[in-house]
Coordinates of C-alpha atoms (C1' of nucleotides) in Angstrom, one line a residue:
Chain Z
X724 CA -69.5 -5.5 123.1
X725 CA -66.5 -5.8 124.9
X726 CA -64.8 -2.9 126.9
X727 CA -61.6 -3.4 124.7
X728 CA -63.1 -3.5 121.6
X729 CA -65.5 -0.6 122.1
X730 CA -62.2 1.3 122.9
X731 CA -61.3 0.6 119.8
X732 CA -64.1 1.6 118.0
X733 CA -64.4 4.8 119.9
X734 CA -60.8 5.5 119.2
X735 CA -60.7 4.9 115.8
X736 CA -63.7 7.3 115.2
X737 CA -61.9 9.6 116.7
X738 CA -58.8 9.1 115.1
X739 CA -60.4 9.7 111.8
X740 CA -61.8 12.4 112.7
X741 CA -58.9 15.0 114.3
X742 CA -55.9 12.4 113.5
X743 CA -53.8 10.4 116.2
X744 CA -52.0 13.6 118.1
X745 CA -55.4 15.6 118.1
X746 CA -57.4 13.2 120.3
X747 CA -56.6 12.6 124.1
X748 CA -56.3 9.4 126.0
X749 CA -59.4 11.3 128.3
X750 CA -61.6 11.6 125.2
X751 CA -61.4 7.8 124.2
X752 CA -62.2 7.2 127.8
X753 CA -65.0 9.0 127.8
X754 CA -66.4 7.9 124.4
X755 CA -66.6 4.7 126.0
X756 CA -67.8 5.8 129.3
X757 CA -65.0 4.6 131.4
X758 CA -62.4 7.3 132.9
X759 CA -59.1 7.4 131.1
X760 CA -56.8 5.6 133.8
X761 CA -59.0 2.4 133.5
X762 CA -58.0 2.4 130.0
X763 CA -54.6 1.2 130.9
X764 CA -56.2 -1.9 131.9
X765 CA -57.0 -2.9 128.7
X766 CA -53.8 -1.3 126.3
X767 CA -51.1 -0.6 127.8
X768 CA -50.5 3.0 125.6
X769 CA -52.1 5.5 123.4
X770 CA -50.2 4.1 120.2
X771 CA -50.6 0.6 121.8
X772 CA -54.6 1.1 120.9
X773 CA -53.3 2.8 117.5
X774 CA -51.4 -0.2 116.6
X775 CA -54.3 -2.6 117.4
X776 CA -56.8 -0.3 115.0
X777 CA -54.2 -1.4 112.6
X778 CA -54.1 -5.3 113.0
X779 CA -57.7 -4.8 112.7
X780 CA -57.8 -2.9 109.9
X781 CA -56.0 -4.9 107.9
X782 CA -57.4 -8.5 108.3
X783 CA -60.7 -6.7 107.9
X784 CA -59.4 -5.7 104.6
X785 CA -58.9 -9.2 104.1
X786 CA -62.4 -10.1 104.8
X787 CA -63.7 -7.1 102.9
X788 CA -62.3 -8.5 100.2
X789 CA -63.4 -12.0 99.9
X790 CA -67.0 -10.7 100.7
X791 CA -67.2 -8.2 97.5
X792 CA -65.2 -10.9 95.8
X793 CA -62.5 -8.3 95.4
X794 CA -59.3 -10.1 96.5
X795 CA -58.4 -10.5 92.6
X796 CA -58.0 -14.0 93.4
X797 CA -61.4 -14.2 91.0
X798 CA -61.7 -11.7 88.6
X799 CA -61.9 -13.4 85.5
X800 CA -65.2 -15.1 86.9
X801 CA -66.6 -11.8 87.7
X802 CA -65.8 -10.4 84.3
X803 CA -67.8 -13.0 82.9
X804 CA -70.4 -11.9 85.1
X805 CA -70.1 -8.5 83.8
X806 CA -70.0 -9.3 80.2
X807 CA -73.6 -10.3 80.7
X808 CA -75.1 -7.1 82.1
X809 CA -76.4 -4.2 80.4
X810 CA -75.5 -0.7 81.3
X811 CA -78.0 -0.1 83.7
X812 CA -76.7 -2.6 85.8
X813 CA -73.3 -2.4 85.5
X814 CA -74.1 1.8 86.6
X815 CA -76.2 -0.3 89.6
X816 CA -73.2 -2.2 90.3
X817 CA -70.8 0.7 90.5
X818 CA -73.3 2.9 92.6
X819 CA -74.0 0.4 94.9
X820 CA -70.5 -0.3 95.7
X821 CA -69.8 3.3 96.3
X822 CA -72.0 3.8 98.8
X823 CA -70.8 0.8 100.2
X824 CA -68.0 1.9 100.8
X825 CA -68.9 5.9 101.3
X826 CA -72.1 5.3 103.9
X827 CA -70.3 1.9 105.9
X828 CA -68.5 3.2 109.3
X829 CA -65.9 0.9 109.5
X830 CA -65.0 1.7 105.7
X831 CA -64.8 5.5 105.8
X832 CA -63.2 5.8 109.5
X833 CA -60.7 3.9 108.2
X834 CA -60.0 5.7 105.1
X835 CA -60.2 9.0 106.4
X836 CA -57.6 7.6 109.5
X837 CA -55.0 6.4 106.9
X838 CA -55.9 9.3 104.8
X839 CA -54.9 11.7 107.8
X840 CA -51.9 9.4 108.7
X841 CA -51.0 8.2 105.5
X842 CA -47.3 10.5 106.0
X843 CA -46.5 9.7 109.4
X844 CA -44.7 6.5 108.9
X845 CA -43.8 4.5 105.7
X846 CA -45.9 1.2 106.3
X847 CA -48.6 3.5 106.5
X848 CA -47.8 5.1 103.4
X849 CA -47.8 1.7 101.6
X850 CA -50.2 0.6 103.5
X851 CA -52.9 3.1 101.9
X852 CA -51.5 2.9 98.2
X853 CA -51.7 -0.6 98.1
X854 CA -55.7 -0.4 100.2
X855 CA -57.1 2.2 97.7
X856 CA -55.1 2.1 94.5
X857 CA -53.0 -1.3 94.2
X858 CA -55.4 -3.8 95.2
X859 CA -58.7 -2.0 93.2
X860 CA -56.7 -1.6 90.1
X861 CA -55.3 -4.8 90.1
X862 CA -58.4 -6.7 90.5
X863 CA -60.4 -4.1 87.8
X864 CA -57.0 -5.0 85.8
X865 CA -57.8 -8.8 85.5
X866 CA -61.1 -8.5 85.1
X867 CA -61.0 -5.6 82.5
X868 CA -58.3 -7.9 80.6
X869 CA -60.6 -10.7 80.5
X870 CA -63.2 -8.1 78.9
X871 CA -61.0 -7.1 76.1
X872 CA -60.0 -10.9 75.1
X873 CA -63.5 -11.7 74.5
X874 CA -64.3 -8.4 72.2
X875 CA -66.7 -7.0 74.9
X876 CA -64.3 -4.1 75.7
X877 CA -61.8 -2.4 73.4
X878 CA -58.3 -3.6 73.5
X879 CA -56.0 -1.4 75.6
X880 CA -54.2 -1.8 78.4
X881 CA -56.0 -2.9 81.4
X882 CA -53.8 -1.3 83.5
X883 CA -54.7 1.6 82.0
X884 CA -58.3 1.0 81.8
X885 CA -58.6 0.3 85.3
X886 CA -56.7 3.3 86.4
X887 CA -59.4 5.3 84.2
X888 CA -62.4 3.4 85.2
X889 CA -61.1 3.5 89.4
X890 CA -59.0 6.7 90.1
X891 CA -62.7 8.9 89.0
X892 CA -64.3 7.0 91.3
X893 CA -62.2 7.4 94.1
X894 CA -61.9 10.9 93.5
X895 CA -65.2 11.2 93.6
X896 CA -65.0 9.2 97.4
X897 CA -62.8 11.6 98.9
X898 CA -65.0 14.5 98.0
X899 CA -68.1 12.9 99.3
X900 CA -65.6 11.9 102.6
X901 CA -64.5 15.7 103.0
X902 CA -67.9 17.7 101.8
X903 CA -70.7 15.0 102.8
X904 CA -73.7 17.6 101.8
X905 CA -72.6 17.2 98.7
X906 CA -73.2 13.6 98.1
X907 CA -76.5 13.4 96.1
X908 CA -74.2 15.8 92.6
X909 CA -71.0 13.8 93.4
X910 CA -73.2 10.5 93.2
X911 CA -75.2 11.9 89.6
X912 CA -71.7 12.5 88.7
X913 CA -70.9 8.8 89.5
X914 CA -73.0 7.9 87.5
X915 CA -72.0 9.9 84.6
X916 CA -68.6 8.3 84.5
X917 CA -69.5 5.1 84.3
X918 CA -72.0 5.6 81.9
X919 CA -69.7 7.4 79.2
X920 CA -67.1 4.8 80.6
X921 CA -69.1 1.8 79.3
X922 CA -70.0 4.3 76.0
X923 CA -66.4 5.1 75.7
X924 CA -64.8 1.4 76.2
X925 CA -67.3 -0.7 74.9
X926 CA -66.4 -3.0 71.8
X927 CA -68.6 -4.2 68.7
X928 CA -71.0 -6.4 71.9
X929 CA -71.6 -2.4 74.2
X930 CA -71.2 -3.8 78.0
Chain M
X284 CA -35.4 35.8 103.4
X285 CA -36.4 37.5 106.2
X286 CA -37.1 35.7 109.4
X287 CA -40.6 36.3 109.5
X288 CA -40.8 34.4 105.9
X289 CA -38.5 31.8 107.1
X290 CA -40.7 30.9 110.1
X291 CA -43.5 29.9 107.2
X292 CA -41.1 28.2 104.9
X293 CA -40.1 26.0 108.1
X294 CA -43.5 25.6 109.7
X295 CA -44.8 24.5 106.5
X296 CA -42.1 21.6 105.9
X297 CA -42.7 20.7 109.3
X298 CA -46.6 20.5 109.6
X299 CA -46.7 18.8 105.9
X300 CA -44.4 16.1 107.0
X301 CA -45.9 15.5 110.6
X302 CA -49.3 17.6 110.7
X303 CA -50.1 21.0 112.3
X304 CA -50.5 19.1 116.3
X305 CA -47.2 16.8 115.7
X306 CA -44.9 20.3 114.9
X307 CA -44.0 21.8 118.2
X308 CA -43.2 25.8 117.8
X309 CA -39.6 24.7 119.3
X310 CA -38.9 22.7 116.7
X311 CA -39.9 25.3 114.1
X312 CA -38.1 27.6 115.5
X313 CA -34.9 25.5 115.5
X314 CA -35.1 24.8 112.2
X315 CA -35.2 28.6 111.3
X316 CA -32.2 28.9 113.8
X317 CA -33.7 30.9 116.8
X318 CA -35.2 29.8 120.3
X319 CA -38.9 29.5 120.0
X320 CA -39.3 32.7 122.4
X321 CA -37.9 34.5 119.7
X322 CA -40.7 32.9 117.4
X323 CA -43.7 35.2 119.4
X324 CA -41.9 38.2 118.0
X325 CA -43.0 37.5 114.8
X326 CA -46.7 35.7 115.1
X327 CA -48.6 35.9 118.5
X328 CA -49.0 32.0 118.6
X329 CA -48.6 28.8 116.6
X330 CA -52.0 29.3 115.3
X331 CA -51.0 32.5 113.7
X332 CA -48.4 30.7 111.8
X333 CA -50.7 28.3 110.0
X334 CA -53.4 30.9 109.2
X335 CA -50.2 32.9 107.5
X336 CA -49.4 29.6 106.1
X337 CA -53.1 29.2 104.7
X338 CA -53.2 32.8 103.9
X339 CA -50.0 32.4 101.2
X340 CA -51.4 29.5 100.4
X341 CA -54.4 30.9 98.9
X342 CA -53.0 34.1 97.4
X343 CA -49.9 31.6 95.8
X344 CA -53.0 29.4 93.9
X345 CA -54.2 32.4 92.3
X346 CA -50.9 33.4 91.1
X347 CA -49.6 29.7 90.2
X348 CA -52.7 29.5 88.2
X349 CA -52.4 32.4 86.5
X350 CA -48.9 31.6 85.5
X351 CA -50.2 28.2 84.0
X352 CA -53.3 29.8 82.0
X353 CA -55.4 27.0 84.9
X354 CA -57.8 30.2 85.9
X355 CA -60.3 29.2 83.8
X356 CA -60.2 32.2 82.1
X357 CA -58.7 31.0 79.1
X358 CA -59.6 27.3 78.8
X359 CA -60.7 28.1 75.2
X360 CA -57.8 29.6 74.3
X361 CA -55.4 26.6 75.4
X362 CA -57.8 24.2 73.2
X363 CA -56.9 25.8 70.3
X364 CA -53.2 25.5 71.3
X365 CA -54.4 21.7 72.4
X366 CA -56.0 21.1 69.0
X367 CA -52.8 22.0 67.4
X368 CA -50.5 19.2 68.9
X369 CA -49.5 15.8 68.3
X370 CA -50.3 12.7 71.0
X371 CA -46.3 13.0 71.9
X372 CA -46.8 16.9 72.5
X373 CA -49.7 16.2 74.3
X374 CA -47.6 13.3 76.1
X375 CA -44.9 15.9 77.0
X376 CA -47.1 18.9 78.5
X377 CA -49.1 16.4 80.5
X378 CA -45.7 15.4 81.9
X379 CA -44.0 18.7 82.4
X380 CA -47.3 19.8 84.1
X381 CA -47.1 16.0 86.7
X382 CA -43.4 16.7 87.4
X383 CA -44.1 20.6 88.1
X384 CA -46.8 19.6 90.8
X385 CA -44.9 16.5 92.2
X386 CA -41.5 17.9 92.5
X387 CA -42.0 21.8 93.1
X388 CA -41.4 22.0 96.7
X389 CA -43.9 24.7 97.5
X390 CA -46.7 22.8 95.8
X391 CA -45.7 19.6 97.1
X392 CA -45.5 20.4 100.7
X393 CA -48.8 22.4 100.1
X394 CA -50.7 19.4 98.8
X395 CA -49.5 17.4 101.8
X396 CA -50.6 19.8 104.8
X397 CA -54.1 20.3 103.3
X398 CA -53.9 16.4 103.1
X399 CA -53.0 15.5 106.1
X400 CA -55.0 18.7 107.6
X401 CA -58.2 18.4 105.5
X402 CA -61.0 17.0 108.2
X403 CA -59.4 19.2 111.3
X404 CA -62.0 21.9 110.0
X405 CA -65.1 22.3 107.1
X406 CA -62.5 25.6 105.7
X407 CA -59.5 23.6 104.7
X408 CA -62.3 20.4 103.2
X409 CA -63.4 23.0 100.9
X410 CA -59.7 24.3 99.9
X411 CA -59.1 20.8 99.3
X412 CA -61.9 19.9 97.3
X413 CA -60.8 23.4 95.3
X414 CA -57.8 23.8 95.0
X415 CA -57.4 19.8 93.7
X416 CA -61.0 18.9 91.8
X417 CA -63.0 22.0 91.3
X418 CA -60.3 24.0 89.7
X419 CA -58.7 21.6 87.5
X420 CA -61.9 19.9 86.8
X421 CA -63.6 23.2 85.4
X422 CA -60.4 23.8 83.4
X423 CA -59.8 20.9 81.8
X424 CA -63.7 20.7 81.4
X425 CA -63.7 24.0 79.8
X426 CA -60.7 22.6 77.5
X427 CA -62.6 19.2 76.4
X428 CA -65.6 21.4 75.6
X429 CA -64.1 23.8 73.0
X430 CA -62.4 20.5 71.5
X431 CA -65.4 18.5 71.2
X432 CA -66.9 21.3 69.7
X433 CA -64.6 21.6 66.9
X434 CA -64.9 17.5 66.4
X435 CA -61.0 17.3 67.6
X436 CA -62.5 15.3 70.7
X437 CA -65.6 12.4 70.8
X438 CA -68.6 14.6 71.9
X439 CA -68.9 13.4 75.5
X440 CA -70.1 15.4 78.5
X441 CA -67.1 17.3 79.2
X442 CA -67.3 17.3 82.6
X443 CA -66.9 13.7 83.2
X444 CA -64.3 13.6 80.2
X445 CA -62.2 16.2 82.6
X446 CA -62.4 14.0 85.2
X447 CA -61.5 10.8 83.2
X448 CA -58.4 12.7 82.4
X449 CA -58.0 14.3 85.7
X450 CA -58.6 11.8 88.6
X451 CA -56.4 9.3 86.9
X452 CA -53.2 12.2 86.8
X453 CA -54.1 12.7 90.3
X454 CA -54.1 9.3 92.1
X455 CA -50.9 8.9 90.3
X456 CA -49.5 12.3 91.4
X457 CA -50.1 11.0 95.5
X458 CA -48.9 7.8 95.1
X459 CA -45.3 9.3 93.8
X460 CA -46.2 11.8 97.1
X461 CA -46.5 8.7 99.2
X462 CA -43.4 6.5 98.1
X463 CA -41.2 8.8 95.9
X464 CA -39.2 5.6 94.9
X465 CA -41.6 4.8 92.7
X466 CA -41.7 8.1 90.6
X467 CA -40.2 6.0 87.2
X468 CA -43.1 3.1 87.1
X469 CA -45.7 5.8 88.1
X470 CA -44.9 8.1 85.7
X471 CA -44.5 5.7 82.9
X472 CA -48.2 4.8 83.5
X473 CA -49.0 8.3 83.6
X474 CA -47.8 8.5 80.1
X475 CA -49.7 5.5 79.2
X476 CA -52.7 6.9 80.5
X477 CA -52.7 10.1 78.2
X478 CA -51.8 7.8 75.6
X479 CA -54.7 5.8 75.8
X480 CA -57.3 8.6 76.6
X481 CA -55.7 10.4 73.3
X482 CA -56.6 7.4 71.5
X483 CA -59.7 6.3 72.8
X484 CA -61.4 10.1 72.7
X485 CA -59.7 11.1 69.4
X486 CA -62.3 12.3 67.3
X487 CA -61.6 12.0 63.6
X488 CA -59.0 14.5 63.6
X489 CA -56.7 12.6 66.5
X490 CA -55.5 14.7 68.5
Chain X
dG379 C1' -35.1 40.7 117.8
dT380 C1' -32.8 37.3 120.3
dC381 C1' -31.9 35.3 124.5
dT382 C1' -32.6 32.7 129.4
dA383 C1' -35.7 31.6 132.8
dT384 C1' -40.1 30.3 133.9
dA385 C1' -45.0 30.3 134.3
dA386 C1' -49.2 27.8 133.2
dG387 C1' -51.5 24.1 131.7
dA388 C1' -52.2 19.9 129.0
dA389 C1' -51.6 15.1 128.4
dG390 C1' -49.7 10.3 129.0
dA391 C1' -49.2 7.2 132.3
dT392 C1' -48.9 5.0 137.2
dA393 C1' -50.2 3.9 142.3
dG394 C1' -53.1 2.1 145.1
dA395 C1' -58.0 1.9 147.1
dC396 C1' -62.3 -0.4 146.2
Chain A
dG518 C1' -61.9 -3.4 136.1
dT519 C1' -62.9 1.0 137.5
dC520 C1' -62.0 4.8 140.3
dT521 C1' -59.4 9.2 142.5
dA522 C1' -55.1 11.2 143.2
dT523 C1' -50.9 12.1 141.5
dC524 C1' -46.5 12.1 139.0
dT525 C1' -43.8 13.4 135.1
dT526 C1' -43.0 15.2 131.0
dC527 C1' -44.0 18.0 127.3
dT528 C1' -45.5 22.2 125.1
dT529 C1' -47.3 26.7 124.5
dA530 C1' -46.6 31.1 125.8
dT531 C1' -44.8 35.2 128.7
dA532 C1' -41.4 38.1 131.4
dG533 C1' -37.7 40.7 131.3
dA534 C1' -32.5 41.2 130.4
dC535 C1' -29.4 42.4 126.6

DNA sequence: GTCTATAAGAAGATAGAC
DNA sequence: GTCTATCTTCTTATAGAC
């Protein structure tokens, strides 16, 4: 990999671990093995290397998004998807997105750097609601909606539902992101949800 | 309020807006209206001044809780005062409780240093995980328990019901911390929320 | 308890050799 | 592109007068 973009990798582990003001120019140098002056070379300031973690981050989230189908731009496809599958899967489904997103690096450094940074500046503020609570629910939205017109779900508000179905889950995340020993009850509890969830929600034909 | 109190009103405003290494002890001290020499008087160093920051913070949970019967002492008691109201009551307290946490400045500014500070050590990941999941969780689990038991509430596991009811309230509570503006269209789907789960848990008796 | 002056050191960034 | 040496500025903290 390339000296700039192992700076950046370096960096943003970092970053998400002690939060921009807590980690030294010297340290990111020496993450990558370089000393800190030939860092220079490469970005021309600390929040220079910041601001690049950011363009990255959020055409990654682009990417992200069209791999796990998540972009909303198909939801209503993927609902018909879930209306086939039974419980079990649709608790396999859930888990195995989790951890996804709990165990990959580049997913939990950047959580945990927007979740540090989230109330240093406004576009970072938005930034991180729409990442992990505008785009999710929106897309678990359509896709819940499509559910309830066909009788599969009960009819309430998706927004609603989504919110219910997502925010558990999430909370869930952070607590595995701050307390990572704890991972294996958070996870049982996971599962829990989703399977009362799918008890709770389901129509006449249980999902 | 004596200066010494000051300094941790002030410190705490500052380090929940910036973050404890962002907040230098001169600008503290200016906003208490001394010179930061004048600060060492009071605490031997800026590290002293967030431990007496933690300190209240921890002492102020217990009493906050008490004064809102969230111990978890009386959780049985408060379902029987639950089992007693109306979907609008139960509308309203949910409300009063949201708009306590999001616009009491103590708790607010609280919830946004341990935020902001929660990965800088294990001590303040478990506060976190505490003071927002654990407590409320066990509560409200506590609550859903006595009420399922009396067939007000579906008979569900009431730990993951608590944090149906919870994690939702929660998400909701820091997106109106991230962009205030948007206090109205969060809080109306707050209400839709507790709405919907009154519905959709309702036992016979709706509660 | 508050001030001014200042020490002591940390941290971002640059200069210039290789 | 990387290094050593260095500059500059910022920041915590102390000394000592009032």
């Amino acid at each position: 990999m390339s000296t700039k973009k192992r700076i950046l990798d370096e960096a943003l582990t970092l970053f998400s671990q002690k939060g921009y003001a807590n980690v030294y120019v010297a340290q990111i140098a020496e993450a990558v093995g370089i000393k800190a002056p030939s860092l220079y070379k490469h970005y021309k300031s600390k929040q220079d290397i910041f601001n690049a973690i950011l363009d990255e981050m959020k055409s990654s989230y682009d990417r992200q998004a069209a791999l796990l189908n998540m972009d909303g731009s198909d939801a209503g496809a993927d609902a018909a998807v879930f209306s086939e599958v039974s419980e079990d899967e649709l608790v396999k489904m859930g888990l195995g997105l989790f951890m996804y997103f709990l165990h990959d690096e580049y997913a939990q450094k950047f959580r945990k750097m927007l979740t540090v940074e989230q109330f240093s500046n406004p576009e970072l503020a938005e930034l991180f609601t729409k990442q992990y609570a505008e785009y999710p629910l929106s897309y678990q939205s359509a896709m819940f909606a499509t559910l309830s017109s066909k009788g599969i779900l009960k009819d309430c508000d998706p927004k609603v539902t989504a919110l219910q179905f997502y925010a558990p889950m999430y909370m869930l995340l952070t607590m595995c992101d701050r307390e990572p020993e704890r991972e294996a009850e958070l996870t049982a509890l996971l599962e829990q949800h989703i399977r009362q969830f799918s008890i709770i929600y389901g129509g006449e034909k249980r999902i």
